[in-house]
mmCIF file of C-alpha atoms and ligand atoms in Angstrom:
data_model
loop_
_atom_site.group_PDB
_atom_site.id
_atom_site.type_symbol
_atom_site.label_atom_id
_atom_site.label_comp_id
_atom_site.label_asym_id
_atom_site.label_seq_id
_atom_site.Cartn_x
_atom_site.Cartn_y
_atom_site.Cartn_z
ATOM 1 C CA MET A 1 25.055 5.517 15.331
ATOM 2 C CA SER A 2 23.933 3.008 17.952
ATOM 3 C CA LYS A 3 20.567 1.321 17.580
ATOM 4 C CA THR A 4 19.083 -1.764 19.205
ATOM 5 C CA ILE A 5 16.589 -3.816 17.215
ATOM 6 C CA ALA A 6 14.362 -6.671 18.353
ATOM 7 C CA VAL A 7 15.393 -9.931 16.678
ATOM 8 C CA ILE A 8 12.989 -12.872 16.389
ATOM 9 C CA PRO A 9 14.938 -16.000 15.296
ATOM 10 C CA GLY A 10 11.681 -17.836 14.544
ATOM 11 C CA ASP A 11 10.918 -21.467 13.703
ATOM 12 C CA GLY A 12 12.110 -24.098 11.212
ATOM 13 C CA ILE A 13 14.825 -22.540 9.011
ATOM 14 C CA GLY A 14 14.359 -19.247 10.904
ATOM 15 C CA PRO A 15 17.365 -19.510 13.256
ATOM 16 C CA GLU A 16 19.650 -20.672 10.394
ATOM 17 C CA ILE A 17 18.834 -17.781 8.066
ATOM 18 C CA MET A 18 18.889 -15.312 10.973
ATOM 19 C CA THR A 19 22.439 -16.378 11.923
ATOM 20 C CA ALA A 20 23.601 -15.841 8.321
ATOM 21 C CA THR A 21 21.821 -12.477 8.152
ATOM 22 C CA LEU A 22 23.270 -11.182 11.416
ATOM 23 C CA ARG A 23 26.729 -12.225 10.221
ATOM 24 C CA VAL A 24 26.321 -9.860 7.255
ATOM 25 C CA LEU A 25 24.931 -7.051 9.445
ATOM 26 C CA ASP A 26 27.879 -7.497 11.818
ATOM 27 C CA ALA A 27 30.285 -7.238 8.879
ATOM 28 C CA LEU A 28 28.793 -3.814 8.079
ATOM 29 C CA ASP A 29 29.846 -2.623 11.536
ATOM 30 C CA CYS A 30 27.117 0.031 11.605
ATOM 31 C CA GLY A 31 26.358 0.132 15.326
ATOM 32 C CA LEU A 32 23.423 -2.264 15.442
ATOM 33 C CA ALA A 33 22.761 -4.212 18.650
ATOM 34 C CA TYR A 34 20.315 -7.109 18.946
ATOM 35 C CA ASP A 35 17.705 -7.866 21.578
ATOM 36 C CA PHE A 36 16.639 -11.479 20.942
ATOM 37 C CA VAL A 37 12.985 -12.258 21.650
ATOM 38 C CA ASP A 38 10.810 -15.329 21.143
ATOM 39 C CA ALA A 39 7.717 -15.850 19.041
ATOM 40 C CA GLY A 40 6.163 -18.892 17.357
ATOM 41 C CA MET A 41 6.638 -22.521 18.385
ATOM 42 C CA VAL A 42 9.791 -21.748 20.384
ATOM 43 C CA ALA A 43 7.797 -19.220 22.427
ATOM 44 C CA LEU A 44 4.915 -21.657 22.882
ATOM 45 C CA GLU A 45 7.315 -24.239 24.316
ATOM 46 C CA LYS A 46 9.225 -21.761 26.520
ATOM 47 C CA HIS A 47 6.467 -19.375 27.613
ATOM 48 C CA GLY A 48 3.228 -21.223 26.815
ATOM 49 C CA ASP A 49 2.305 -18.445 24.395
ATOM 50 C CA LEU A 50 2.963 -18.065 20.641
ATOM 51 C CA LEU A 51 3.428 -14.327 21.083
ATOM 52 C CA PRO A 52 4.487 -13.518 24.665
ATOM 53 C CA GLN A 53 3.780 -10.101 26.173
ATOM 54 C CA VAL A 54 7.512 -9.489 26.672
ATOM 55 C CA THR A 55 8.056 -9.848 22.900
ATOM 56 C CA LEU A 56 5.396 -7.226 22.191
ATOM 57 C CA GLU A 57 6.961 -4.931 24.799
ATOM 58 C CA LYS A 58 10.447 -5.288 23.306
ATOM 59 C CA ILE A 59 9.202 -4.544 19.779
ATOM 60 C CA ALA A 60 7.359 -1.482 21.140
ATOM 61 C CA GLU A 61 10.510 -0.369 22.966
ATOM 62 C CA HIS A 62 12.901 -0.721 20.005
ATOM 63 C CA GLN A 63 10.297 0.174 17.335
ATOM 64 C CA VAL A 64 12.108 -1.961 14.772
ATOM 65 C CA ALA A 65 12.141 -5.748 14.546
ATOM 66 C CA LEU A 66 13.821 -8.219 12.210
ATOM 67 C CA LYS A 67 11.713 -11.356 12.133
ATOM 68 C CA SER A 68 12.370 -14.850 10.787
ATOM 69 C CA PRO A 69 9.403 -16.962 9.665
ATOM 70 C CA LEU A 70 7.109 -18.322 12.350
ATOM 71 C CA THR A 71 5.032 -21.477 12.378
ATOM 72 C CA THR A 72 1.409 -21.010 13.359
ATOM 73 C CA PRO A 73 0.108 -24.442 14.436
ATOM 74 C CA VAL A 74 -2.745 -25.635 12.249
ATOM 75 C CA GLY A 75 -6.031 -26.066 14.155
ATOM 76 C CA GLY A 76 -6.329 -25.581 17.911
ATOM 77 C CA GLY A 77 -7.783 -22.100 17.492
ATOM 78 C CA PHE A 78 -4.393 -20.366 17.080
ATOM 79 C CA THR A 79 -4.573 -16.974 15.370
ATOM 80 C CA SER A 80 -1.773 -16.214 12.901
ATOM 81 C CA ILE A 81 1.052 -14.484 14.758
ATOM 82 C CA ASN A 82 1.781 -12.316 11.753
ATOM 83 C CA VAL A 83 -1.813 -11.068 11.631
ATOM 84 C CA THR A 84 -1.742 -10.454 15.393
ATOM 85 C CA LEU A 85 1.471 -8.413 15.084
ATOM 86 C CA ARG A 86 -0.009 -6.324 12.246
ATOM 87 C CA ARG A 87 -3.102 -5.567 14.286
ATOM 88 C CA HIS A 88 -1.312 -4.943 17.574
ATOM 89 C CA PHE A 89 1.102 -2.394 16.085
ATOM 90 C CA ASP A 90 -1.262 -1.102 13.375
ATOM 91 C CA LEU A 91 1.325 -1.952 10.703
ATOM 92 C CA TYR A 92 -0.683 -0.454 7.870
ATOM 93 C CA ALA A 93 1.845 -0.595 5.036
ATOM 94 C CA ASN A 94 3.083 -3.879 3.628
ATOM 95 C CA VAL A 95 5.986 -3.060 1.335
ATOM 96 C CA ARG A 96 7.172 -5.806 -1.013
ATOM 97 C CA PRO A 97 10.014 -5.083 -3.451
ATOM 98 C CA ALA A 98 10.491 -7.489 -6.377
ATOM 99 C CA ILE A 99 14.035 -7.160 -7.723
ATOM 100 C CA SER A 100 15.839 -9.322 -10.287
ATOM 101 C CA PHE A 101 19.003 -11.089 -9.211
ATOM 102 C CA PRO A 102 21.566 -12.797 -11.446
ATOM 103 C CA GLY A 103 21.615 -16.574 -11.599
ATOM 104 C CA THR A 104 17.942 -17.093 -10.768
ATOM 105 C CA LYS A 105 15.506 -18.874 -13.015
ATOM 106 C CA ALA A 106 13.123 -16.013 -13.811
ATOM 107 C CA ARG A 107 10.976 -14.957 -16.737
ATOM 108 C CA TYR A 108 12.438 -11.459 -16.828
ATOM 109 C CA GLU A 109 15.660 -9.662 -16.020
ATOM 110 C CA ASN A 110 16.098 -6.180 -14.543
ATOM 111 C CA ILE A 111 12.742 -6.057 -12.779
ATOM 112 C CA ASP A 112 12.471 -3.507 -9.987
ATOM 113 C CA ILE A 113 8.888 -3.075 -8.755
ATOM 114 C CA ILE A 114 7.689 -2.156 -5.269
ATOM 115 C CA THR A 115 4.172 -3.161 -4.215
ATOM 116 C CA VAL A 116 2.712 -1.120 -1.369
ATOM 117 C CA ARG A 117 -0.254 -2.999 0.051
ATOM 118 C CA GLU A 118 -2.745 -1.712 2.606
ATOM 119 C CA ASN A 119 -2.330 -4.149 5.490
ATOM 120 C CA THR A 120 -5.130 -3.499 7.988
ATOM 121 C CA GLU A 121 -8.513 -3.155 6.306
ATOM 122 C CA GLY A 122 -10.251 -4.030 3.008
ATOM 123 C CA ALA A 123 -11.297 -7.633 2.481
ATOM 124 C CA TYR A 124 -9.065 -9.032 5.242
ATOM 125 C CA LEU A 125 -10.917 -7.548 8.190
ATOM 126 C CA SER A 126 -12.112 -11.001 9.342
ATOM 127 C CA GLU A 127 -15.250 -9.186 10.480
ATOM 128 C CA GLY A 128 -18.799 -10.140 9.667
ATOM 129 C CA GLN A 129 -17.885 -13.520 8.208
ATOM 130 C CA THR A 130 -21.094 -15.522 8.331
ATOM 131 C CA LEU A 131 -22.392 -18.722 6.841
ATOM 132 C CA SER A 132 -26.132 -19.251 6.807
ATOM 133 C CA GLU A 133 -27.527 -22.177 8.762
ATOM 134 C CA ASP A 134 -28.276 -24.128 5.586
ATOM 135 C CA GLY A 135 -24.657 -23.630 4.470
ATOM 136 C CA GLU A 136 -25.804 -22.077 1.204
ATOM 137 C CA THR A 137 -24.814 -18.438 1.714
ATOM 138 C CA ALA A 138 -21.541 -17.001 2.949
ATOM 139 C CA GLN A 139 -20.664 -13.361 3.389
ATOM 140 C CA SER A 140 -17.979 -11.116 4.802
ATOM 141 C CA ILE A 141 -17.360 -7.418 5.067
ATOM 142 C CA ILE A 142 -15.003 -5.341 2.929
ATOM 143 C CA ARG A 143 -14.348 -2.013 4.596
ATOM 144 C CA ASN A 144 -12.025 0.686 3.331
ATOM 145 C CA THR A 145 -11.781 4.034 5.054
ATOM 146 C CA ARG A 146 -10.645 7.462 3.882
ATOM 147 C CA LYS A 147 -8.045 7.424 6.674
ATOM 148 C CA GLY A 148 -6.742 3.970 5.684
ATOM 149 C CA SER A 149 -6.676 4.786 1.965
ATOM 150 C CA SER A 150 -5.034 8.177 2.527
ATOM 151 C CA ARG A 151 -2.227 6.892 4.681
ATOM 152 C CA ILE A 152 -1.325 4.022 2.352
ATOM 153 C CA VAL A 153 -1.415 6.158 -0.799
ATOM 154 C CA ARG A 154 0.603 8.881 0.890
ATOM 155 C CA TYR A 155 3.075 6.263 2.089
ATOM 156 C CA ALA A 156 3.513 5.040 -1.505
ATOM 157 C CA PHE A 157 4.123 8.547 -2.857
ATOM 158 C CA GLU A 158 6.534 9.420 -0.038
ATOM 159 C CA LEU A 159 8.406 6.165 -0.693
ATOM 160 C CA ALA A 160 8.573 7.031 -4.398
ATOM 161 C CA VAL A 161 10.035 10.459 -3.585
ATOM 162 C CA LYS A 162 12.518 9.030 -1.053
ATOM 163 C CA LYS A 163 13.727 6.302 -3.398
ATOM 164 C CA GLY A 164 13.840 8.489 -6.525
ATOM 165 C CA ARG A 165 11.056 6.538 -8.219
ATOM 166 C CA LYS A 166 9.214 7.992 -11.184
ATOM 167 C CA LYS A 167 5.723 6.543 -11.168
ATOM 168 C CA VAL A 168 2.934 5.335 -8.861
ATOM 169 C CA THR A 169 0.140 3.101 -10.174
ATOM 170 C CA ALA A 170 -3.056 2.826 -8.088
ATOM 171 C CA VAL A 171 -4.658 -0.574 -8.638
ATOM 172 C CA HIS A 172 -8.399 -0.919 -8.005
ATOM 173 C CA LYS A 173 -11.679 -2.506 -9.080
ATOM 174 C CA ALA A 174 -13.815 0.617 -8.782
ATOM 175 C CA ASN A 175 -15.777 -0.230 -11.937
ATOM 176 C CA ILE A 176 -17.507 -3.059 -10.002
ATOM 177 C CA MET A 177 -16.759 -2.479 -6.312
ATOM 178 C CA LYS A 178 -17.971 1.075 -6.592
ATOM 179 C CA THR A 179 -17.953 2.008 -2.913
ATOM 180 C CA SER A 180 -14.995 0.195 -1.325
ATOM 181 C CA SER A 181 -12.598 0.336 -4.275
ATOM 182 C CA GLY A 182 -14.140 3.629 -5.440
ATOM 183 C CA LEU A 183 -13.248 5.366 -2.187
ATOM 184 C CA PHE A 184 -9.661 4.128 -2.432
ATOM 185 C CA LEU A 185 -9.367 5.326 -6.043
ATOM 186 C CA ASN A 186 -10.833 8.770 -5.327
ATOM 187 C CA VAL A 187 -8.432 9.251 -2.433
ATOM 188 C CA ALA A 188 -5.516 8.107 -4.633
ATOM 189 C CA ARG A 189 -6.474 10.656 -7.318
ATOM 190 C CA GLU A 190 -6.662 13.454 -4.727
ATOM 191 C CA ILE A 191 -3.318 12.643 -3.126
ATOM 192 C CA ALA A 192 -1.574 12.188 -6.490
ATOM 193 C CA LYS A 193 -2.174 15.902 -7.175
ATOM 194 C CA GLU A 194 0.089 16.750 -4.239
ATOM 195 C CA TYR A 195 3.003 14.993 -5.992
ATOM 196 C CA PRO A 196 3.213 16.528 -9.474
ATOM 197 C CA GLN A 197 6.819 15.335 -9.844
ATOM 198 C CA ILE A 198 5.662 11.676 -9.728
ATOM 199 C CA GLU A 199 3.744 10.266 -12.684
ATOM 200 C CA PHE A 200 0.414 8.778 -11.583
ATOM 201 C CA ASN A 201 -1.794 6.291 -13.358
ATOM 202 C CA GLU A 202 -4.627 4.000 -12.338
ATOM 203 C CA MET A 203 -5.325 0.461 -13.484
ATOM 204 C CA ILE A 204 -8.047 -2.117 -12.898
ATOM 205 C CA VAL A 205 -6.702 -5.136 -11.021
ATOM 206 C CA ASP A 206 -7.431 -7.839 -13.608
ATOM 207 C CA ASN A 207 -5.783 -5.809 -16.350
ATOM 208 C CA THR A 208 -2.851 -5.169 -13.986
ATOM 209 C CA CYS A 209 -2.262 -8.938 -13.692
ATOM 210 C CA MET A 210 -2.121 -9.264 -17.460
ATOM 211 C CA GLN A 211 0.049 -6.162 -17.887
ATOM 212 C CA LEU A 212 2.493 -7.375 -15.224
ATOM 213 C CA VAL A 213 2.978 -10.647 -17.084
ATOM 214 C CA MET A 214 3.115 -9.049 -20.566
ATOM 215 C CA ASN A 215 5.202 -5.950 -19.832
ATOM 216 C CA PRO A 216 6.324 -5.567 -16.213
ATOM 217 C CA TYR A 217 8.745 -2.761 -17.113
ATOM 218 C CA GLN A 218 5.863 -0.256 -17.242
ATOM 219 C CA PHE A 219 5.510 -0.536 -13.405
ATOM 220 C CA ASP A 220 7.543 1.230 -10.758
ATOM 221 C CA VAL A 221 5.573 1.601 -7.473
ATOM 222 C CA ILE A 222 2.155 -0.070 -7.185
ATOM 223 C CA VAL A 223 -0.239 0.979 -4.419
ATOM 224 C CA THR A 224 -3.382 -0.995 -3.713
ATOM 225 C CA THR A 225 -5.826 -2.367 -1.177
ATOM 226 C CA ASN A 226 -5.258 -5.416 1.015
ATOM 227 C CA LEU A 227 -6.561 -8.352 -1.063
ATOM 228 C CA PHE A 228 -5.285 -7.069 -4.419
ATOM 229 C CA GLY A 229 -1.906 -6.275 -2.859
ATOM 230 C CA ASP A 230 -1.594 -9.752 -1.419
ATOM 231 C CA ILE A 231 -2.103 -11.315 -4.834
ATOM 232 C CA LEU A 232 -0.151 -8.792 -6.929
ATOM 233 C CA SER A 233 2.911 -8.880 -4.667
ATOM 234 C CA ASP A 234 3.157 -12.665 -5.074
ATOM 235 C CA LEU A 235 2.696 -12.258 -8.824
ATOM 236 C CA CYS A 236 5.604 -9.786 -8.820
ATOM 237 C CA ALA A 237 7.709 -12.239 -6.774
ATOM 238 C CA GLY A 238 6.938 -14.833 -9.456
ATOM 239 C CA LEU A 239 8.307 -12.492 -12.133
ATOM 240 C CA VAL A 240 11.724 -12.490 -10.445
ATOM 241 C CA GLY A 241 11.897 -16.204 -9.683
ATOM 242 C CA GLY A 242 9.636 -16.876 -6.709
ATOM 243 C CA LEU A 243 9.501 -16.239 -2.991
ATOM 244 C CA GLY A 244 13.132 -17.256 -2.285
ATOM 245 C CA LEU A 245 14.340 -13.699 -2.803
ATOM 246 C CA ALA A 246 11.259 -11.814 -1.617
ATOM 247 C CA PRO A 247 11.520 -9.504 1.390
ATOM 248 C CA GLY A 248 8.603 -7.783 3.081
ATOM 249 C CA ALA A 249 8.234 -4.888 5.494
ATOM 250 C CA ASN A 250 5.261 -4.154 7.719
ATOM 251 C CA ILE A 251 5.325 -0.492 8.638
ATOM 252 C CA GLY A 252 3.292 1.497 11.148
ATOM 253 C CA GLU A 253 3.599 4.843 12.913
ATOM 254 C CA LYS A 254 5.140 3.329 16.026
ATOM 255 C CA ALA A 255 6.823 0.132 14.848
ATOM 256 C CA ALA A 256 8.189 -1.582 11.762
ATOM 257 C CA ILE A 257 8.762 -5.316 11.303
ATOM 258 C CA PHE A 258 11.004 -6.598 8.513
ATOM 259 C CA GLU A 259 10.762 -10.218 7.365
ATOM 260 C CA ALA A 260 11.206 -12.748 4.588
ATOM 261 C CA VAL A 261 7.981 -13.429 2.728
ATOM 262 C CA HIS A 262 8.495 -17.203 2.744
ATOM 263 C CA GLY A 263 7.570 -19.477 5.654
ATOM 264 C CA SER A 264 9.544 -21.642 8.081
ATOM 265 C CA ALA A 265 10.164 -24.370 5.454
ATOM 266 C CA PRO A 266 9.954 -27.377 7.817
ATOM 267 C CA ASP A 267 10.933 -29.699 4.927
ATOM 268 C CA ILE A 268 14.499 -28.328 4.849
ATOM 269 C CA ALA A 269 14.903 -27.106 8.447
ATOM 270 C CA GLY A 270 18.185 -28.212 10.034
ATOM 271 C CA LYS A 271 19.736 -29.212 6.695
ATOM 272 C CA GLY A 272 21.767 -26.005 6.345
ATOM 273 C CA ILE A 273 20.572 -25.351 2.791
ATOM 274 C CA ALA A 274 17.999 -22.565 3.306
ATOM 275 C CA ASN A 275 18.604 -19.449 1.245
ATOM 276 C CA PRO A 276 19.155 -16.516 3.634
ATOM 277 C CA CYS A 277 18.657 -13.821 0.962
ATOM 278 C CA ALA A 278 14.979 -12.977 1.500
ATOM 279 C CA LEU A 279 15.658 -12.195 5.164
ATOM 280 C CA LEU A 280 18.865 -10.410 4.228
ATOM 281 C CA LEU A 281 17.022 -8.247 1.707
ATOM 282 C CA ALA A 282 14.474 -7.476 4.432
ATOM 283 C CA ALA A 283 17.415 -6.461 6.634
ATOM 284 C CA ALA A 284 18.648 -4.177 3.819
ATOM 285 C CA ASP A 285 15.214 -2.508 3.740
ATOM 286 C CA MET A 286 15.425 -2.189 7.529
ATOM 287 C CA LEU A 287 18.778 -0.406 7.161
ATOM 288 C CA ASP A 288 17.150 2.045 4.703
ATOM 289 C CA HIS A 289 14.342 2.586 7.222
ATOM 290 C CA LEU A 290 16.930 3.362 9.928
ATOM 291 C CA GLY A 291 18.568 5.925 7.633
ATOM 292 C CA LEU A 292 21.507 3.586 6.860
ATOM 293 C CA VAL A 293 20.815 3.776 3.127
ATOM 294 C CA GLU A 294 24.418 3.359 2.006
ATOM 295 C CA GLN A 295 24.708 0.142 4.065
ATOM 296 C CA GLY A 296 21.391 -1.178 2.689
ATOM 297 C CA THR A 297 22.633 -0.578 -0.845
ATOM 298 C CA ARG A 298 25.904 -2.360 -0.031
ATOM 299 C CA VAL A 299 24.018 -5.446 1.173
ATOM 300 C CA ARG A 300 21.921 -5.630 -2.019
ATOM 301 C CA GLN A 301 25.015 -5.182 -4.189
ATOM 302 C CA ALA A 302 26.907 -7.855 -2.218
ATOM 303 C CA ILE A 303 24.040 -10.317 -2.753
ATOM 304 C CA ARG A 304 24.033 -9.501 -6.477
ATOM 305 C CA ASP A 305 27.826 -9.941 -6.747
ATOM 306 C CA THR A 306 27.812 -13.173 -4.745
ATOM 307 C CA MET A 307 25.055 -14.636 -6.886
ATOM 308 C CA ALA A 308 26.848 -13.653 -10.081
ATOM 309 C CA ASN A 309 30.387 -14.690 -9.108
ATOM 310 C CA ASP A 310 30.437 -17.122 -6.171
ATOM 311 C CA ARG A 311 28.198 -19.882 -7.475
ATOM 312 C CA GLU A 312 29.923 -22.499 -5.317
ATOM 313 C CA HIS A 313 28.771 -20.610 -2.201
ATOM 314 C CA VAL A 314 25.108 -20.011 -3.078
ATOM 315 C CA THR A 315 22.363 -22.392 -1.923
ATOM 316 C CA PRO A 316 20.860 -25.168 -4.097
ATOM 317 C CA ASP A 317 17.470 -23.423 -4.561
ATOM 318 C CA VAL A 318 19.241 -20.813 -6.725
ATOM 319 C CA GLY A 319 21.404 -23.373 -8.514
ATOM 320 C CA GLY A 320 24.483 -23.398 -6.268
ATOM 321 C CA THR A 321 26.249 -26.076 -4.283
ATOM 322 C CA GLY A 322 26.784 -24.070 -1.090
ATOM 323 C CA SER A 323 25.013 -23.831 2.250
ATOM 324 C CA THR A 324 23.182 -21.186 4.272
ATOM 325 C CA GLN A 325 26.431 -20.559 6.116
ATOM 326 C CA SER A 326 28.693 -20.346 3.040
ATOM 327 C CA PHE A 327 26.200 -18.044 1.305
ATOM 328 C CA GLY A 328 26.061 -15.738 4.338
ATOM 329 C CA GLU A 329 29.842 -15.723 4.716
ATOM 330 C CA ALA A 330 30.423 -14.954 1.025
ATOM 331 C CA ILE A 331 28.031 -11.989 1.235
ATOM 332 C CA ALA A 332 29.635 -10.829 4.502
ATOM 333 C CA ARG A 333 33.077 -10.847 2.835
ATOM 334 C CA ARG A 334 31.738 -8.730 -0.026
ATOM 335 C CA VAL A 335 30.023 -6.114 2.172
ATOM 336 C CA LYS A 336 33.296 -5.659 4.053
ATOM 337 C CA ALA A 337 35.360 -5.243 0.879
HETATM 338 N N1 LIG B 1 5.982 -14.775 7.585
HETATM 339 C C1 LIG B 1 5.845 -15.961 8.171
HETATM 340 O O1 LIG B 1 6.176 -16.132 9.326
HETATM 341 C C2 LIG B 1 5.256 -17.093 7.369
HETATM 342 C C3 LIG B 1 4.911 -16.934 6.027
HETATM 343 C C4 LIG B 1 4.412 -18.043 5.325
HETATM 344 C C5 LIG B 1 4.246 -19.264 5.987
HETATM 345 N N2 LIG B 1 4.558 -19.368 7.312
HETATM 346 C C6 LIG B 1 4.473 -20.665 8.020
HETATM 347 O O2 LIG B 1 5.549 -21.490 7.537
HETATM 348 C C7 LIG B 1 5.166 -22.863 7.645
HETATM 349 C C8 LIG B 1 5.485 -23.587 6.340
HETATM 350 O O3 LIG B 1 4.714 -23.010 5.278
HETATM 351 P P1 LIG B 1 4.784 -23.490 3.771
HETATM 352 O O4 LIG B 1 5.461 -24.814 3.710
HETATM 353 O O5 LIG B 1 3.443 -23.302 3.207
HETATM 354 O O6 LIG B 1 5.671 -22.380 3.032
HETATM 355 P P2 LIG B 1 7.249 -22.156 3.039
HETATM 356 O O7 LIG B 1 7.486 -20.816 2.432
HETATM 357 O O8 LIG B 1 7.816 -22.379 4.401
HETATM 358 O O9 LIG B 1 7.838 -23.293 2.069
HETATM 359 C C9 LIG B 1 7.414 -23.487 0.726
HETATM 360 C C10 LIG B 1 8.540 -24.163 -0.088
HETATM 361 O O10 LIG B 1 9.593 -23.210 -0.314
HETATM 362 C C11 LIG B 1 10.819 -23.694 0.220
HETATM 363 N N3 LIG B 1 11.527 -22.549 0.863
HETATM 364 C C12 LIG B 1 10.942 -21.594 1.652
HETATM 365 N N4 LIG B 1 11.876 -20.752 2.072
HETATM 366 C C13 LIG B 1 13.059 -21.156 1.553
HETATM 367 C C14 LIG B 1 14.393 -20.672 1.648
HETATM 368 N N5 LIG B 1 14.718 -19.580 2.357
HETATM 369 N N6 LIG B 1 15.354 -21.342 0.986
HETATM 370 C C15 LIG B 1 15.078 -22.421 0.239
HETATM 371 N N7 LIG B 1 13.837 -22.939 0.113
HETATM 372 C C16 LIG B 1 12.834 -22.303 0.764
HETATM 373 C C17 LIG B 1 10.458 -24.766 1.243
HETATM 374 O O11 LIG B 1 11.490 -25.702 1.408
HETATM 375 C C18 LIG B 1 9.190 -25.344 0.652
HETATM 376 O O12 LIG B 1 9.517 -26.354 -0.274
HETATM 377 C C19 LIG B 1 3.679 -22.866 8.029
HETATM 378 O O13 LIG B 1 3.585 -23.116 9.399
HETATM 379 C C20 LIG B 1 3.206 -21.447 7.748
HETATM 380 O O14 LIG B 1 2.173 -21.042 8.625
HETATM 381 C C21 LIG B 1 5.082 -18.319 8.014
#
């Protein structure tokens, strides 16, 4: 197979973790080619634009992008690049796996939960945000649609089938938010009937938070609306030791962008100690998406084996004494073996 992907090296630690990640992908020798494009501060300096048109065109052309974290300058009226990308490509599904890895400081072991979050509507529309003149009353719009709810719930069930998962939990607040969350829940109930082989249950969001902390093993795939998904996916990342090992995928009909959940970490940029695993796990999910499932599995296993056995090569954030480069090279050696 030969496939070209758009690669965005990003800002801060972005280029360092991207180099380590591409080293592992190269070691797989699976026919991937890279088209490097700019976004973020690098793009602002080079092209005068945080998200140049040519970058959008290349992502549209290749349909798949691997993206390092980007810095959105604070103030100055800059819109988040990540939000712009989601809107531009209608990347409606935000998929966030939370998987336990050996050697991490985490509350639980053997966690394997995927959160599927609606990424384009709900409470994050940024529409109708008003503050009254006296500053006393603020409001914003929450809008869920049948189309938006259907496609995200269907995506979650299809993912469950594809990955051999057993259960989908729809998380909502339909007892209070009777229209917006109610529509989502009704759609979830309807679509669940089309997948009798997958167990379906529904849970109110506040109870879900408690249940995740008390007994996370009852969850398999969670599907939910935008705001709840944002919060629950970080909670799940916390169960497995934080954002350092958290990948994310933003999926649409015409494009998919795979990224680490963490940011550009300016405090450690250039020091060679950033953990490349979140981006590497995102790359493993990208391989699955491209149909290279065996290679994706090999990457995850190589990370697991490296973290369990090569402590001298892993980065300090996960208790090692190695560097971004040594971590990447150790994983690359294992995927080749
Ligand atoms: N997807 C994205 O592009 C994305 C996501 C979040 C934040 N950001 C941007 O990143 C910048 C910095 O944000 P922040 O400081 O709030 O969050 P951050 O995730 O960059 O950093 C938070 C803390 O985690 C540490 N950290 C993050 N990634 C790490 C890694 N791979 N290895 C080891 N340690 C790691 C950092 O050193 C820092 O102490 C901001 O400009 C923000 O807008 C981008």
